[in-house]
Amino acid sequence: MTDQRGGPVDESCVLPDGPWTHRFVGANGSRFHVVEAGTGPMVLFLHGFPEYWLAWQEILPAVADAGFRAVAVDLRGYGASDKPPRGYDGYTLAADVAGLVRALGERSATLVGSGAGGLIAWTAASFHPSLIRRLVVLGAPHPLRLRAAIFADPRGQFAASTPTLKFQLPRYEHVLTRDNAAEVEAILRRWGGPRWVNGPDFAAYARCCREAMQIPQAAFCAMEGYRWAFRSVLRLHGYRFVKLMQRPLVTPTLQLHGALDRASLPRTAQGSGRYVTAPYEWRLLDEVGHFPHVEAPDVVLGEILRWAKA
């Protein structure tokens, strides 16, 4: 794979300088790239698809300035983190989060996840409740709400999920990366709110995400999480996953969702509170699509700080 200058894309493209420190941390049998700023109670950020840690570039320093240890990670298979051929099931991805909290020397963390990272955040809080102090989820229904809506809402969530159903096709990662990963920008454009997509910051952000997806094996790994999610429906470990996820969540949870989210519909996400017995809040964000953290970073920052300080 090559970048737009004709040379190979390597992991250095996701290591920009800034008001943060780049580190590599071993957790759950893999090496993860983390970006860190500040000191204090830890807030751990999980990006979604088709992004990488840079999704939090505006929020990360501001959270650090507010008195927290802010850490953004490249998820397994993304950016400069390891890209093993396996480990993209819900169990392992949740264990990655638990391992990172421990590897970073913390007893617990506030967990913030967006999109696919939000689904992992729900799972991590469910499977490892003692490690997740508080939870903030953006653009991600509870996994069981999403699963139910795909089957029960054919004109709604099933239709919205059609682009990710294509990820089941063998070698679809080559579709994702051809023409300098033009499809990555198309996905950002399709899922983002019009105000952001047509604004001044979209092109530069899309260019960064396109480049990161062209790192060798990144696109394949990104597809594998979606492939497991759909294939597990018919398998025993998928049945077990559903049973485990039915346990009520005991972590205080804040759910933020874009009113214009076309990937995870607001009506799908809105029923997620039924899985939470701890304090729970829902907020719908006007004029925002699937990427609230980059579309309305000031609003999201304020909500994260309010929830983390509680």
Coordinates of C-alpha atoms in Angstrom, one line a residue:
M1 CA 0.0 0.0 0.0
T2 CA 1.3 3.4 -0.8
D3 CA 0.5 6.9 0.3
Q4 CA -0.3 9.8 -1.9
R5 CA 3.4 10.6 -2.5
G6 CA 3.9 7.1 -3.8
G7 CA 5.9 5.7 -0.9
P8 CA 4.8 3.0 1.7
V9 CA 2.6 4.1 4.5
D10 CA 4.1 3.3 7.9
E11 CA 3.1 3.8 11.5
S12 CA 5.0 7.1 11.8
C13 CA 2.0 8.8 10.2
V14 CA 0.0 8.3 13.4
L15 CA 2.8 9.7 15.7
P16 CA 2.5 13.5 15.3
D17 CA 4.0 15.8 17.8
G18 CA 1.7 17.8 20.1
P19 CA 0.9 18.5 23.7
W20 CA 1.0 14.8 24.5
T21 CA 3.5 11.9 24.8
H22 CA 3.5 8.7 22.7
R23 CA 4.1 5.4 24.4
F24 CA 3.9 1.7 23.8
V25 CA 2.3 -0.5 26.4
G26 CA 2.0 -4.2 26.7
A27 CA -1.5 -5.4 27.6
N28 CA -3.4 -8.7 27.1
G29 CA -0.7 -10.2 25.0
S30 CA -0.3 -7.3 22.5
R31 CA 1.5 -4.0 22.3
F32 CA -0.6 -0.9 22.2
H33 CA 0.2 2.6 21.1
V34 CA -1.1 5.1 23.7
V35 CA -1.0 8.9 23.7
E36 CA -1.0 10.5 27.1
A37 CA -1.2 14.0 28.7
G38 CA -1.7 15.3 32.2
T39 CA -1.8 13.7 35.6
G40 CA -4.6 12.8 37.9
P41 CA -7.5 10.2 37.7
M42 CA -7.3 8.4 34.4
V43 CA -9.7 9.0 31.5
L44 CA -9.2 6.4 28.8
F45 CA -10.4 7.1 25.2
L46 CA -11.4 4.5 22.6
H47 CA -11.8 5.6 19.0
G48 CA -14.3 4.2 16.5
F49 CA -14.2 3.2 12.8
P50 CA -12.7 4.3 10.5
E51 CA -10.6 6.5 12.9
Y52 CA -7.6 6.1 15.2
W53 CA -6.4 7.8 18.4
L54 CA -6.3 11.2 16.6
A55 CA -10.1 11.3 17.0
W56 CA -9.4 12.8 20.5
Q57 CA -6.8 15.3 19.5
E58 CA -8.9 18.3 20.6
I59 CA -10.4 16.7 23.7
L60 CA -7.3 15.0 25.1
P61 CA -5.2 18.1 26.0
A62 CA -8.3 19.9 27.4
V63 CA -9.1 16.9 29.7
A64 CA -5.5 16.9 30.8
D65 CA -5.7 20.6 31.6
A66 CA -8.7 20.0 33.7
G67 CA -6.7 17.8 36.1
F68 CA -6.9 14.3 34.6
R69 CA -4.6 11.8 33.1
A70 CA -5.9 11.6 29.6
V71 CA -5.0 8.6 27.6
A72 CA -6.1 7.8 24.0
V73 CA -5.2 4.4 22.5
D74 CA -5.0 2.9 19.1
L75 CA -7.3 -0.1 19.3
R76 CA -6.0 -3.5 18.5
G77 CA -5.3 -3.6 14.8
Y78 CA -5.4 0.2 14.3
G79 CA -2.7 2.9 14.0
A80 CA 0.6 1.9 15.6
S81 CA -0.8 -0.8 17.8
D82 CA -0.2 -4.5 17.1
K83 CA -2.1 -6.1 14.3
P84 CA -2.5 -9.8 15.2
P85 CA -4.6 -11.9 12.8
R86 CA -7.0 -12.8 15.7
G87 CA -8.5 -11.3 18.8
Y88 CA -11.3 -9.1 17.4
D89 CA -14.1 -10.8 19.3
G90 CA -16.0 -8.9 22.0
Y91 CA -14.3 -10.8 24.8
T92 CA -10.8 -10.0 23.8
L93 CA -11.4 -6.4 22.9
A94 CA -12.9 -5.9 26.4
A95 CA -10.0 -7.7 27.9
D96 CA -7.7 -5.3 26.0
V97 CA -9.3 -2.4 27.8
A98 CA -9.0 -4.1 31.2
G99 CA -5.3 -4.9 30.5
L100 CA -4.6 -1.4 29.5
V101 CA -6.0 0.1 32.7
R102 CA -3.8 -2.3 34.7
A103 CA -0.7 -1.9 32.5
L104 CA -1.0 1.9 32.8
G105 CA -0.7 1.4 36.6
E106 CA -4.3 2.4 37.5
R107 CA -6.9 0.6 39.6
S108 CA -9.8 2.1 37.6
A109 CA -10.6 4.6 34.9
T110 CA -13.3 6.7 33.4
L111 CA -13.9 5.1 30.0
V112 CA -14.9 7.1 27.0
G113 CA -15.8 5.3 23.7
S114 CA -17.1 6.4 20.4
G115 CA -18.8 4.3 17.7
A116 CA -17.1 0.9 17.5
G117 CA -15.0 2.0 20.5
G118 CA -18.3 2.8 22.3
L119 CA -19.5 -0.8 21.7
I120 CA -16.2 -2.0 23.3
A121 CA -16.7 0.4 26.2
W122 CA -20.1 -1.0 26.9
T123 CA -18.7 -4.5 26.9
A124 CA -15.6 -3.6 29.0
A125 CA -17.9 -2.0 31.7
S126 CA -20.1 -5.1 31.6
F127 CA -17.3 -7.7 31.8
H128 CA -14.9 -5.7 34.1
P129 CA -17.0 -3.4 36.2
S130 CA -14.4 -3.0 39.0
L131 CA -12.0 -1.4 36.5
I132 CA -14.4 1.1 35.0
R133 CA -15.4 3.9 37.4
R134 CA -17.6 5.9 35.1
L135 CA -18.6 5.4 31.4
V136 CA -19.3 7.8 28.6
V137 CA -20.5 6.4 25.3
L138 CA -20.8 8.4 22.0
G139 CA -22.7 7.2 18.9
A140 CA -23.0 3.6 20.2
P141 CA -26.1 1.8 21.3
H142 CA -25.7 -1.0 23.9
P143 CA -24.6 -4.0 21.8
L144 CA -27.8 -5.9 22.6
R145 CA -29.9 -2.9 21.5
L146 CA -28.0 -2.7 18.3
R147 CA -28.4 -6.4 17.6
A148 CA -32.1 -6.4 18.4
A149 CA -32.7 -3.4 16.2
I150 CA -30.9 -4.8 13.2
F151 CA -33.4 -7.7 13.2
A152 CA -36.5 -5.8 14.4
D153 CA -36.2 -2.5 12.4
P154 CA -35.5 -3.5 8.7
R155 CA -36.2 -0.1 7.3
G156 CA -34.3 1.7 10.0
Q157 CA -31.3 0.1 11.7
F158 CA -30.9 -2.8 9.3
A159 CA -30.8 -0.4 6.4
A160 CA -28.4 1.9 8.3
S161 CA -26.1 -1.1 8.9
T162 CA -26.0 -2.2 5.3
P163 CA -22.6 -0.6 4.7
T164 CA -21.1 -2.6 7.5
L165 CA -22.7 -5.8 6.2
K166 CA -20.5 -5.4 3.1
F167 CA -17.5 -5.8 5.4
Q168 CA -18.4 -9.5 5.6
L169 CA -17.3 -9.9 2.0
P170 CA -13.9 -11.7 1.7
R171 CA -11.0 -9.2 1.0
Y172 CA -13.3 -6.2 1.4
E173 CA -10.3 -4.5 3.0
H174 CA -8.9 -4.0 -0.5
V175 CA -12.0 -2.0 -1.4
L176 CA -11.4 0.1 1.7
T177 CA -7.8 0.9 0.8
R178 CA -7.9 1.4 -3.0
D179 CA -7.5 4.9 -4.4
N180 CA -5.6 6.0 -1.3
A181 CA -8.5 4.7 0.9
A182 CA -11.1 7.0 -0.7
E183 CA -13.8 4.8 0.8
V184 CA -12.7 5.8 4.3
E185 CA -13.5 9.4 3.4
A186 CA -16.8 8.3 1.8
I187 CA -17.8 6.6 5.1
L188 CA -16.9 9.7 7.2
R189 CA -18.9 11.8 4.8
R190 CA -21.9 9.4 4.9
W191 CA -22.0 9.1 8.7
G192 CA -21.0 12.6 9.7
G193 CA -23.4 15.5 10.2
P194 CA -23.7 18.0 7.3
R195 CA -22.3 20.9 9.3
W196 CA -19.0 19.1 10.0
V197 CA -18.7 17.4 6.6
N198 CA -19.1 20.7 4.8
G199 CA -17.0 22.6 7.3
P200 CA -13.3 23.7 7.2
D201 CA -11.9 20.9 9.3
F202 CA -13.3 17.8 7.5
A203 CA -10.8 17.4 4.6
A204 CA -7.7 17.4 6.8
Y205 CA -9.2 14.9 9.3
A206 CA -10.4 12.6 6.5
R207 CA -6.9 12.7 5.0
C208 CA -5.4 11.6 8.3
C209 CA -7.9 8.7 8.6
R210 CA -7.3 7.6 5.0
E211 CA -3.6 7.5 5.6
A212 CA -3.8 5.5 8.8
M213 CA -6.1 2.9 7.2
Q214 CA -3.4 2.3 4.6
I215 CA -0.9 1.1 7.2
P216 CA -0.3 -2.6 6.3
Q217 CA -2.9 -4.9 7.9
A218 CA -4.9 -2.1 9.5
A219 CA -7.9 -2.4 7.1
F220 CA -8.0 -6.2 7.5
C221 CA -8.0 -5.8 11.3
A222 CA -10.7 -3.1 11.2
M223 CA -12.9 -5.5 9.2
E224 CA -12.4 -8.4 11.6
G225 CA -14.3 -6.8 14.5
Y226 CA -17.4 -6.3 12.3
R227 CA -17.0 -9.8 10.9
W228 CA -17.0 -11.3 14.4
A229 CA -20.0 -9.3 15.4
F230 CA -22.2 -10.7 12.6
R231 CA -20.8 -14.2 12.5
S232 CA -21.1 -14.7 16.2
V233 CA -24.8 -14.5 16.0
L234 CA -25.0 -18.1 14.8
R235 CA -22.2 -19.4 17.1
L236 CA -22.0 -20.7 20.6
H237 CA -19.5 -18.1 21.8
G238 CA -21.9 -15.4 20.4
Y239 CA -24.8 -16.9 22.4
R240 CA -22.6 -16.8 25.5
F241 CA -21.7 -13.2 24.8
V242 CA -25.3 -12.2 24.6
K243 CA -26.1 -13.9 27.9
L244 CA -23.2 -12.2 29.6
M245 CA -24.2 -8.8 28.2
Q246 CA -27.7 -9.2 29.7
R247 CA -26.3 -8.6 33.2
P248 CA -27.3 -5.1 34.3
L249 CA -24.5 -2.5 34.2
V250 CA -23.4 -1.1 37.6
T251 CA -21.2 1.6 36.1
P252 CA -22.7 5.2 36.1
T253 CA -23.2 5.8 32.4
L254 CA -23.6 8.9 30.2
Q255 CA -24.8 8.4 26.7
L256 CA -24.3 11.1 24.0
H257 CA -25.8 10.6 20.6
G258 CA -26.0 12.7 17.4
A259 CA -29.5 13.5 16.3
L260 CA -28.3 13.0 12.7
D261 CA -26.4 9.7 13.3
R262 CA -27.0 7.6 10.2
A263 CA -24.8 4.7 11.3
S264 CA -26.4 4.0 14.7
L265 CA -29.9 5.5 14.7
P266 CA -30.9 7.6 17.7
R267 CA -34.0 5.4 18.1
T268 CA -31.8 2.3 18.3
A269 CA -29.5 3.9 20.9
Q270 CA -32.2 5.4 23.0
G271 CA -33.3 2.1 24.6
S272 CA -29.9 1.4 26.0
G273 CA -30.6 2.7 29.5
R274 CA -32.6 -0.4 30.2
Y275 CA -29.3 -2.3 30.6
V276 CA -28.0 0.1 33.3
T277 CA -29.0 0.0 37.0
A278 CA -26.5 2.7 38.0
P279 CA -27.1 6.4 37.4
Y280 CA -27.7 6.9 33.7
E281 CA -28.2 10.0 31.5
W282 CA -29.0 10.3 27.8
R283 CA -28.4 13.4 25.7
L284 CA -29.3 13.9 22.1
L285 CA -27.0 16.4 20.3
D286 CA -28.6 18.5 17.6
E287 CA -27.0 18.8 14.2
V288 CA -24.5 16.1 15.0
G289 CA -23.9 12.8 13.2
H290 CA -21.9 9.7 14.1
F291 CA -18.7 11.5 15.3
P292 CA -19.7 13.9 18.2
H293 CA -16.1 14.1 19.5
V294 CA -14.9 15.8 16.2
E295 CA -18.2 17.4 15.2
A296 CA -19.0 19.1 18.5
P297 CA -15.8 18.8 20.6
D298 CA -16.6 21.6 23.0
V299 CA -20.0 20.1 23.9
V300 CA -18.5 16.6 24.3
L301 CA -15.6 17.9 26.4
G302 CA -18.0 19.7 28.8
E303 CA -20.1 16.5 29.2
I304 CA -17.0 14.3 29.7
L305 CA -15.6 16.6 32.4
R306 CA -19.0 16.9 34.2
W307 CA -19.3 13.1 34.3
A308 CA -15.7 12.3 35.2
K309 CA -15.8 14.8 38.1
A310 CA -19.0 13.6 39.6

